[in-house]
Amino acid sequence: MVKWTEEERRIIRGVWEKVDIDEIGEELWARALIVYPWIDRYFGSFGDIFTTTAILKNPKLAALGKVVLSALDTAVKNMDNFKALYAPLSRQHYEKIKVDPDNFRLLAECITITIACKLRAELNPQVQATWQKFLSAVVEAMNSQYK
Amino acid sequence: MFFTAVSSPLITSFFSFNLETKKAEMSLSGKDKTVVKAFWDKVAPKTAEIGGEALGRMLTSYPQTKTYFSHWSDLSPESAQVKKHGATIMGAIGDAIGKIDDLQGALSKLSELHAFKLRVDPANFRILAHNIILVLAMYYPADFTPEVHVSIDKFLQNLALALSEKYR
């Protein structure tokens, strides 16, 4: 696991404090599915996700957004050992949902872009670099059981 | 003997079909072009600033990209060199949008420059594109809807492809 400095912890917590899980959670999957439409291969049971309008008002997607951000909350609160905590999630995505792990990177980028829309200049270059470093560690944790 | 067997009409048409689909892969629709042009017109007054920001963030978040700029004295986001070059890049992107129907032609000279002189690994075009997108989202959060995002992302990807054209 990454060794975080005090400064990095402060920055990551600072960003996370400003994230409203309900608000960002609702937008997250809409952006991902509109920008990377091939992701819909994993959403067979989600009903209508085939037009922008349908995607933007699909309640299952909004709910899943909150689930993902709650998991991210766990990582923020356990920065020194979330890799172990994420192992069951990683295994689930590998063995049950069978997600191509490149999608973790795509979703991480969508999370950052959505947060950039909200935080704007507060996400200065140093904050962006630290936040992206954190998300890379999360993506790595999600990859850990793919073997 | 093997080669005469391979040149049957069925196989030739299979290969050319695949080449055609490869060229059409994720290419820009009429809608994409309209969206990109309209959004670029809107952000025109700030493109220089946006370019400088995007380049500065790329150098900060992806330190491996600094290896291409060792001839600059200051690689921080506040650097005048960084800001100037970011503006240059955005100018070139704006020009390309004016020739959006023939990106390969529009970027031919720049592709040669990047391929033979600068020798930038094309993987870095994706990294810069991400940072341009992030800064656009920061500056225009209400306008940078998912639909605008996807068209800009596609456009930058096509731009990168045109920029890589002369590499090999």
Short mmCIF file of C-alpha atoms in Angstrom, two decimals:
data_model
loop_
_atom_site.label_atom_id
_atom_site.label_comp_id
_atom_site.label_asym_id
_atom_site.label_seq_id
_atom_site.Cartn_x
_atom_site.Cartn_y
_atom_site.Cartn_z
CA MET A 1 0.00 0.00 0.00
CA VAL A 2 0.99 3.58 -0.63
CA LYS A 3 2.52 5.53 2.25
CA TRP A 4 0.54 8.77 2.42
CA THR A 5 2.08 11.98 3.74
CA GLU A 6 0.14 14.22 6.14
CA GLU A 7 -0.27 16.76 3.35
CA GLU A 8 -1.74 14.15 0.99
CA ARG A 9 -4.18 12.93 3.64
CA ARG A 10 -5.28 16.49 4.30
CA ILE A 11 -5.81 17.16 0.60
CA ILE A 12 -7.78 13.95 -0.03
CA ARG A 13 -10.00 14.50 3.00
CA GLY A 14 -10.46 18.11 1.89
CA VAL A 15 -11.73 17.06 -1.53
CA TRP A 16 -13.95 14.32 -0.09
CA GLU A 17 -15.58 16.69 2.43
CA LYS A 18 -16.92 18.70 -0.48
CA VAL A 19 -18.41 15.71 -2.28
CA ASP A 20 -22.14 15.26 -1.70
CA ILE A 21 -22.50 11.51 -2.21
CA ASP A 22 -26.16 11.84 -3.22
CA GLU A 23 -25.54 14.62 -5.72
CA ILE A 24 -22.38 13.27 -7.33
CA GLY A 25 -23.62 9.68 -7.08
CA GLU A 26 -26.61 10.53 -9.26
CA GLU A 27 -24.49 12.01 -12.04
CA LEU A 28 -21.62 9.59 -11.99
CA TRP A 29 -22.93 6.62 -13.98
CA ALA A 30 -24.86 8.87 -16.37
CA ARG A 31 -21.60 10.50 -17.39
CA ALA A 32 -19.79 7.15 -17.64
CA LEU A 33 -22.49 5.53 -19.80
CA ILE A 34 -22.86 8.54 -22.09
CA VAL A 35 -19.12 9.04 -22.58
CA TYR A 36 -18.19 5.32 -22.69
CA PRO A 37 -21.36 3.64 -23.96
CA TRP A 38 -19.79 0.16 -24.25
CA ILE A 39 -19.96 0.01 -20.44
CA ASP A 40 -23.65 -0.81 -20.84
CA ARG A 41 -22.65 -4.44 -21.37
CA TYR A 42 -22.68 -4.76 -17.57
CA PHE A 43 -26.09 -3.19 -17.09
CA GLY A 44 -28.45 -5.75 -18.60
CA SER A 45 -30.75 -5.64 -15.58
CA PHE A 46 -30.95 -1.87 -15.31
CA GLY A 47 -33.87 -1.30 -17.65
CA ASP A 48 -33.75 1.50 -20.19
CA ILE A 49 -30.23 2.90 -20.53
CA PHE A 50 -30.22 3.34 -24.28
CA THR A 51 -30.87 7.03 -24.73
CA THR A 52 -29.37 10.03 -22.99
CA THR A 53 -32.79 10.93 -21.55
CA ALA A 54 -33.33 7.45 -20.16
CA ILE A 55 -29.82 7.30 -18.71
CA LEU A 56 -30.20 10.66 -16.97
CA LYS A 57 -33.35 9.59 -15.13
CA ASN A 58 -32.64 5.93 -14.45
CA PRO A 59 -33.05 5.42 -10.69
CA LYS A 60 -30.98 2.22 -10.60
CA LEU A 61 -27.99 4.09 -12.01
CA ALA A 62 -28.39 6.86 -9.44
CA ALA A 63 -28.56 4.25 -6.68
CA LEU A 64 -25.46 2.48 -7.96
CA GLY A 65 -23.61 5.80 -8.03
CA LYS A 66 -24.22 6.18 -4.32
CA VAL A 67 -23.04 2.60 -3.71
CA VAL A 68 -19.77 3.30 -5.52
CA LEU A 69 -19.17 6.55 -3.63
CA SER A 70 -19.93 4.86 -0.31
CA ALA A 71 -17.20 2.35 -1.14
CA LEU A 72 -14.89 5.27 -1.95
CA ASP A 73 -15.79 6.73 1.44
CA THR A 74 -14.44 3.52 3.01
CA ALA A 75 -11.15 4.07 1.20
CA VAL A 76 -10.93 7.71 2.37
CA LYS A 77 -11.56 6.62 5.95
CA ASN A 78 -9.05 3.73 5.79
CA MET A 79 -6.28 5.14 3.68
CA ASP A 80 -3.60 2.85 5.09
CA ASN A 81 -5.29 -0.48 4.53
CA PHE A 82 -8.15 -0.20 2.05
CA LYS A 83 -6.45 -2.62 -0.32
CA ALA A 84 -7.28 -5.46 2.06
CA LEU A 85 -10.78 -4.10 2.66
CA TYR A 86 -11.39 -3.97 -1.10
CA ALA A 87 -10.35 -7.59 -1.76
CA PRO A 88 -13.90 -9.00 -1.60
CA LEU A 89 -15.13 -6.19 -3.90
CA SER A 90 -12.35 -6.93 -6.34
CA ARG A 91 -13.14 -10.64 -6.31
CA GLN A 92 -16.83 -9.90 -6.85
CA HIS A 93 -16.11 -7.70 -9.87
CA TYR A 94 -13.77 -10.33 -11.29
CA GLU A 95 -15.66 -13.55 -10.64
CA LYS A 96 -19.32 -12.54 -10.50
CA ILE A 97 -19.78 -9.34 -12.51
CA LYS A 98 -16.79 -10.12 -14.77
CA VAL A 99 -15.82 -6.48 -15.32
CA ASP A 100 -12.86 -5.61 -17.57
CA PRO A 101 -10.61 -3.77 -15.07
CA ASP A 102 -9.89 -1.03 -17.62
CA ASN A 103 -13.38 0.19 -16.70
CA PHE A 104 -12.15 1.02 -13.19
CA ARG A 105 -9.79 3.55 -14.78
CA LEU A 106 -12.59 4.99 -16.93
CA LEU A 107 -14.91 5.34 -13.93
CA ALA A 108 -12.12 6.95 -11.89
CA GLU A 109 -11.69 9.54 -14.65
CA CYS A 110 -15.44 10.22 -14.66
CA ILE A 111 -15.35 10.67 -10.88
CA THR A 112 -12.54 13.22 -11.23
CA ILE A 113 -14.27 15.12 -14.04
CA THR A 114 -17.56 15.23 -12.10
CA ILE A 115 -15.72 16.50 -9.02
CA ALA A 116 -13.91 19.08 -11.20
CA CYS A 117 -17.30 20.43 -12.32
CA LYS A 118 -18.24 20.86 -8.67
CA LEU A 119 -14.99 22.05 -7.09
CA ARG A 120 -13.70 24.01 -10.10
CA ALA A 121 -10.58 26.06 -9.23
CA GLU A 122 -10.43 24.50 -5.76
CA LEU A 123 -9.20 21.43 -7.58
CA ASN A 124 -5.87 23.15 -8.22
CA PRO A 125 -3.01 21.27 -9.93
CA GLN A 126 -1.55 19.97 -6.66
CA VAL A 127 -4.95 18.85 -5.39
CA GLN A 128 -5.72 17.20 -8.73
CA ALA A 129 -2.40 15.32 -8.68
CA THR A 130 -2.98 14.05 -5.12
CA TRP A 131 -6.62 13.12 -5.75
CA GLN A 132 -5.67 11.22 -8.92
CA LYS A 133 -2.89 9.43 -7.01
CA PHE A 134 -5.50 8.34 -4.48
CA LEU A 135 -7.90 7.12 -7.18
CA SER A 136 -5.04 5.19 -8.85
CA ALA A 137 -4.50 3.38 -5.55
CA VAL A 138 -8.24 2.61 -5.41
CA VAL A 139 -8.15 1.30 -8.99
CA GLU A 140 -5.15 -0.84 -8.07
CA ALA A 141 -7.07 -2.23 -5.09
CA MET A 142 -9.97 -3.08 -7.40
CA ASN A 143 -7.52 -4.89 -9.69
CA SER A 144 -5.90 -6.85 -6.85
CA GLN A 145 -7.94 -10.06 -7.12
CA TYR A 146 -7.78 -10.35 -10.93
CA LYS A 147 -5.58 -13.38 -11.19
CA MET B 1 1.84 -21.84 -52.51
CA PHE B 2 0.57 -20.41 -49.22
CA PHE B 3 0.38 -16.91 -50.67
CA THR B 4 -1.69 -17.86 -53.72
CA ALA B 5 -4.17 -19.57 -51.38
CA VAL B 6 -4.40 -16.41 -49.25
CA SER B 7 -5.15 -14.09 -52.17
CA SER B 8 -8.61 -15.52 -52.89
CA PRO B 9 -11.30 -12.83 -53.41
CA LEU B 10 -13.12 -13.84 -50.22
CA ILE B 11 -10.05 -13.26 -48.08
CA THR B 12 -9.15 -9.99 -49.84
CA SER B 13 -12.62 -8.62 -49.24
CA PHE B 14 -12.47 -9.75 -45.60
CA PHE B 15 -9.24 -7.80 -45.04
CA SER B 16 -10.46 -4.66 -46.80
CA PHE B 17 -13.74 -4.83 -44.85
CA ASN B 18 -11.75 -4.86 -41.63
CA LEU B 19 -9.58 -1.97 -42.80
CA GLU B 20 -12.69 0.04 -43.63
CA THR B 21 -14.29 -0.65 -40.26
CA LYS B 22 -11.01 0.25 -38.56
CA LYS B 23 -10.99 3.63 -40.30
CA ALA B 24 -14.64 4.25 -39.37
CA GLU B 25 -14.00 3.24 -35.74
CA MET B 26 -15.39 5.89 -33.41
CA SER B 27 -15.18 8.57 -36.08
CA LEU B 28 -16.99 11.88 -35.67
CA SER B 29 -20.69 12.05 -36.50
CA GLY B 30 -22.32 15.20 -37.84
CA LYS B 31 -23.70 15.80 -34.38
CA ASP B 32 -20.23 15.48 -32.79
CA LYS B 33 -18.85 18.08 -35.19
CA THR B 34 -21.69 20.51 -34.49
CA VAL B 35 -21.34 20.08 -30.74
CA VAL B 36 -17.54 20.52 -30.82
CA LYS B 37 -17.72 23.67 -32.97
CA ALA B 38 -20.46 25.26 -30.85
CA PHE B 39 -18.67 24.51 -27.58
CA TRP B 40 -15.33 25.77 -28.94
CA ASP B 41 -16.95 29.03 -30.04
CA LYS B 42 -18.26 29.44 -26.52
CA VAL B 43 -14.89 28.82 -24.85
CA ALA B 44 -12.88 30.78 -27.45
CA PRO B 45 -12.12 33.76 -25.16
CA LYS B 46 -10.48 31.46 -22.60
CA THR B 47 -8.74 28.85 -24.75
CA ALA B 48 -5.23 30.25 -24.20
CA GLU B 49 -5.70 30.22 -20.43
CA ILE B 50 -7.29 26.77 -20.53
CA GLY B 51 -4.35 25.42 -22.54
CA GLY B 52 -1.82 26.74 -20.05
CA GLU B 53 -3.78 25.24 -17.15
CA ALA B 54 -4.14 21.87 -18.87
CA LEU B 55 -0.44 21.61 -19.68
CA GLY B 56 0.52 22.65 -16.14
CA ARG B 57 -1.76 20.02 -14.67
CA MET B 58 -0.45 17.35 -17.01
CA LEU B 59 3.12 18.07 -15.91
CA THR B 60 2.07 18.01 -12.22
CA SER B 61 -0.18 14.93 -12.23
CA TYR B 62 1.83 12.89 -14.76
CA PRO B 63 5.47 13.70 -13.98
CA GLN B 64 6.70 11.31 -16.68
CA THR B 65 5.54 13.91 -19.23
CA LYS B 66 8.17 16.33 -17.93
CA THR B 67 10.79 14.29 -19.77
CA TYR B 68 9.77 16.02 -23.00
CA PHE B 69 10.36 19.51 -21.60
CA SER B 70 13.80 19.32 -20.02
CA HIS B 71 14.81 22.32 -22.13
CA TRP B 72 12.51 24.60 -20.09
CA SER B 73 13.75 26.16 -16.87
CA ASP B 74 10.39 26.12 -15.10
CA LEU B 75 7.87 23.27 -15.34
CA SER B 76 5.48 24.47 -12.67
CA PRO B 77 1.86 25.36 -13.54
CA GLU B 78 2.75 29.06 -13.04
CA SER B 79 5.60 28.96 -15.54
CA ALA B 80 5.41 31.44 -18.39
CA GLN B 81 6.86 28.82 -20.75
CA VAL B 82 4.14 26.35 -19.77
CA LYS B 83 1.37 28.91 -20.19
CA LYS B 84 2.66 30.03 -23.56
CA HIS B 85 2.98 26.52 -24.89
CA GLY B 86 -0.46 25.58 -23.60
CA ALA B 87 -1.87 28.51 -25.56
CA THR B 88 0.00 27.36 -28.69
CA ILE B 89 -1.48 23.88 -28.37
CA MET B 90 -5.02 25.21 -27.98
CA GLY B 91 -4.49 27.44 -31.02
CA ALA B 92 -3.56 24.40 -33.07
CA ILE B 93 -6.63 22.56 -31.77
CA GLY B 94 -8.81 25.50 -32.74
CA ASP B 95 -7.31 25.45 -36.25
CA ALA B 96 -8.00 21.73 -36.49
CA ILE B 97 -11.66 22.33 -35.57
CA GLY B 98 -11.85 24.64 -38.58
CA LYS B 99 -10.78 21.67 -40.71
CA ILE B 100 -12.68 19.04 -38.81
CA ASP B 101 -13.70 17.19 -41.96
CA ASP B 102 -10.09 16.38 -42.79
CA LEU B 103 -8.11 16.09 -39.59
CA GLN B 104 -5.44 13.95 -41.21
CA GLY B 105 -4.76 16.62 -43.81
CA ALA B 106 -4.97 19.44 -41.28
CA LEU B 107 -2.45 17.81 -38.94
CA SER B 108 -0.06 16.38 -41.49
CA LYS B 109 2.78 18.81 -40.76
CA LEU B 110 2.28 18.65 -36.99
CA SER B 111 2.24 14.88 -37.20
CA GLU B 112 5.62 14.93 -38.95
CA LEU B 113 6.95 17.26 -36.28
CA HIS B 114 5.78 15.04 -33.41
CA ALA B 115 6.86 11.84 -35.16
CA PHE B 116 10.33 12.74 -36.35
CA LYS B 117 11.52 15.71 -34.39
CA LEU B 118 9.76 15.67 -31.01
CA ARG B 119 9.21 11.90 -30.96
CA VAL B 120 6.50 12.14 -28.32
CA ASP B 121 5.05 8.74 -27.42
CA PRO B 122 1.45 8.94 -28.69
CA ALA B 123 0.19 7.54 -25.37
CA ASN B 124 0.78 11.03 -24.01
CA PHE B 125 -1.84 12.56 -26.32
CA ARG B 126 -4.47 10.74 -24.25
CA ILE B 127 -2.99 12.13 -21.05
CA LEU B 128 -3.07 15.72 -22.33
CA ALA B 129 -6.63 15.20 -23.63
CA HIS B 130 -7.75 14.14 -20.14
CA ASN B 131 -6.32 17.32 -18.66
CA ILE B 132 -7.88 19.54 -21.35
CA ILE B 133 -11.23 17.88 -20.64
CA LEU B 134 -10.81 18.37 -16.90
CA VAL B 135 -10.02 22.08 -17.26
CA LEU B 136 -12.94 22.59 -19.68
CA ALA B 137 -15.21 20.96 -17.07
CA MET B 138 -13.78 23.24 -14.37
CA TYR B 139 -14.29 26.43 -16.38
CA TYR B 140 -17.67 25.55 -17.90
CA PRO B 141 -19.37 23.08 -15.56
CA ALA B 142 -22.89 23.86 -16.73
CA ASP B 143 -22.01 23.62 -20.42
CA PHE B 144 -19.77 20.57 -20.18
CA THR B 145 -22.67 18.14 -20.08
CA PRO B 146 -22.06 14.42 -20.66
CA GLU B 147 -23.14 14.87 -24.30
CA VAL B 148 -20.62 17.66 -24.86
CA HIS B 149 -18.03 15.59 -22.95
CA VAL B 150 -18.40 12.59 -25.23
CA SER B 151 -18.15 14.66 -28.43
CA ILE B 152 -15.07 16.51 -27.19
CA ASP B 153 -13.52 13.24 -26.00
CA LYS B 154 -14.13 11.65 -29.42
CA PHE B 155 -12.77 14.72 -31.20
CA LEU B 156 -9.57 14.75 -29.12
CA GLN B 157 -9.17 11.04 -29.73
CA ASN B 158 -9.51 11.55 -33.49
CA LEU B 159 -7.08 14.45 -33.26
CA ALA B 160 -4.58 12.21 -31.48
CA LEU B 161 -5.01 9.60 -34.18
CA ALA B 162 -4.35 12.18 -36.90
CA LEU B 163 -1.32 13.41 -34.94
CA SER B 164 0.04 9.84 -34.78
CA GLU B 165 -0.49 9.24 -38.49
CA LYS B 166 3.13 9.80 -39.60
CA TYR B 167 4.79 7.84 -36.79
CA ARG B 168 5.27 4.54 -38.61
#
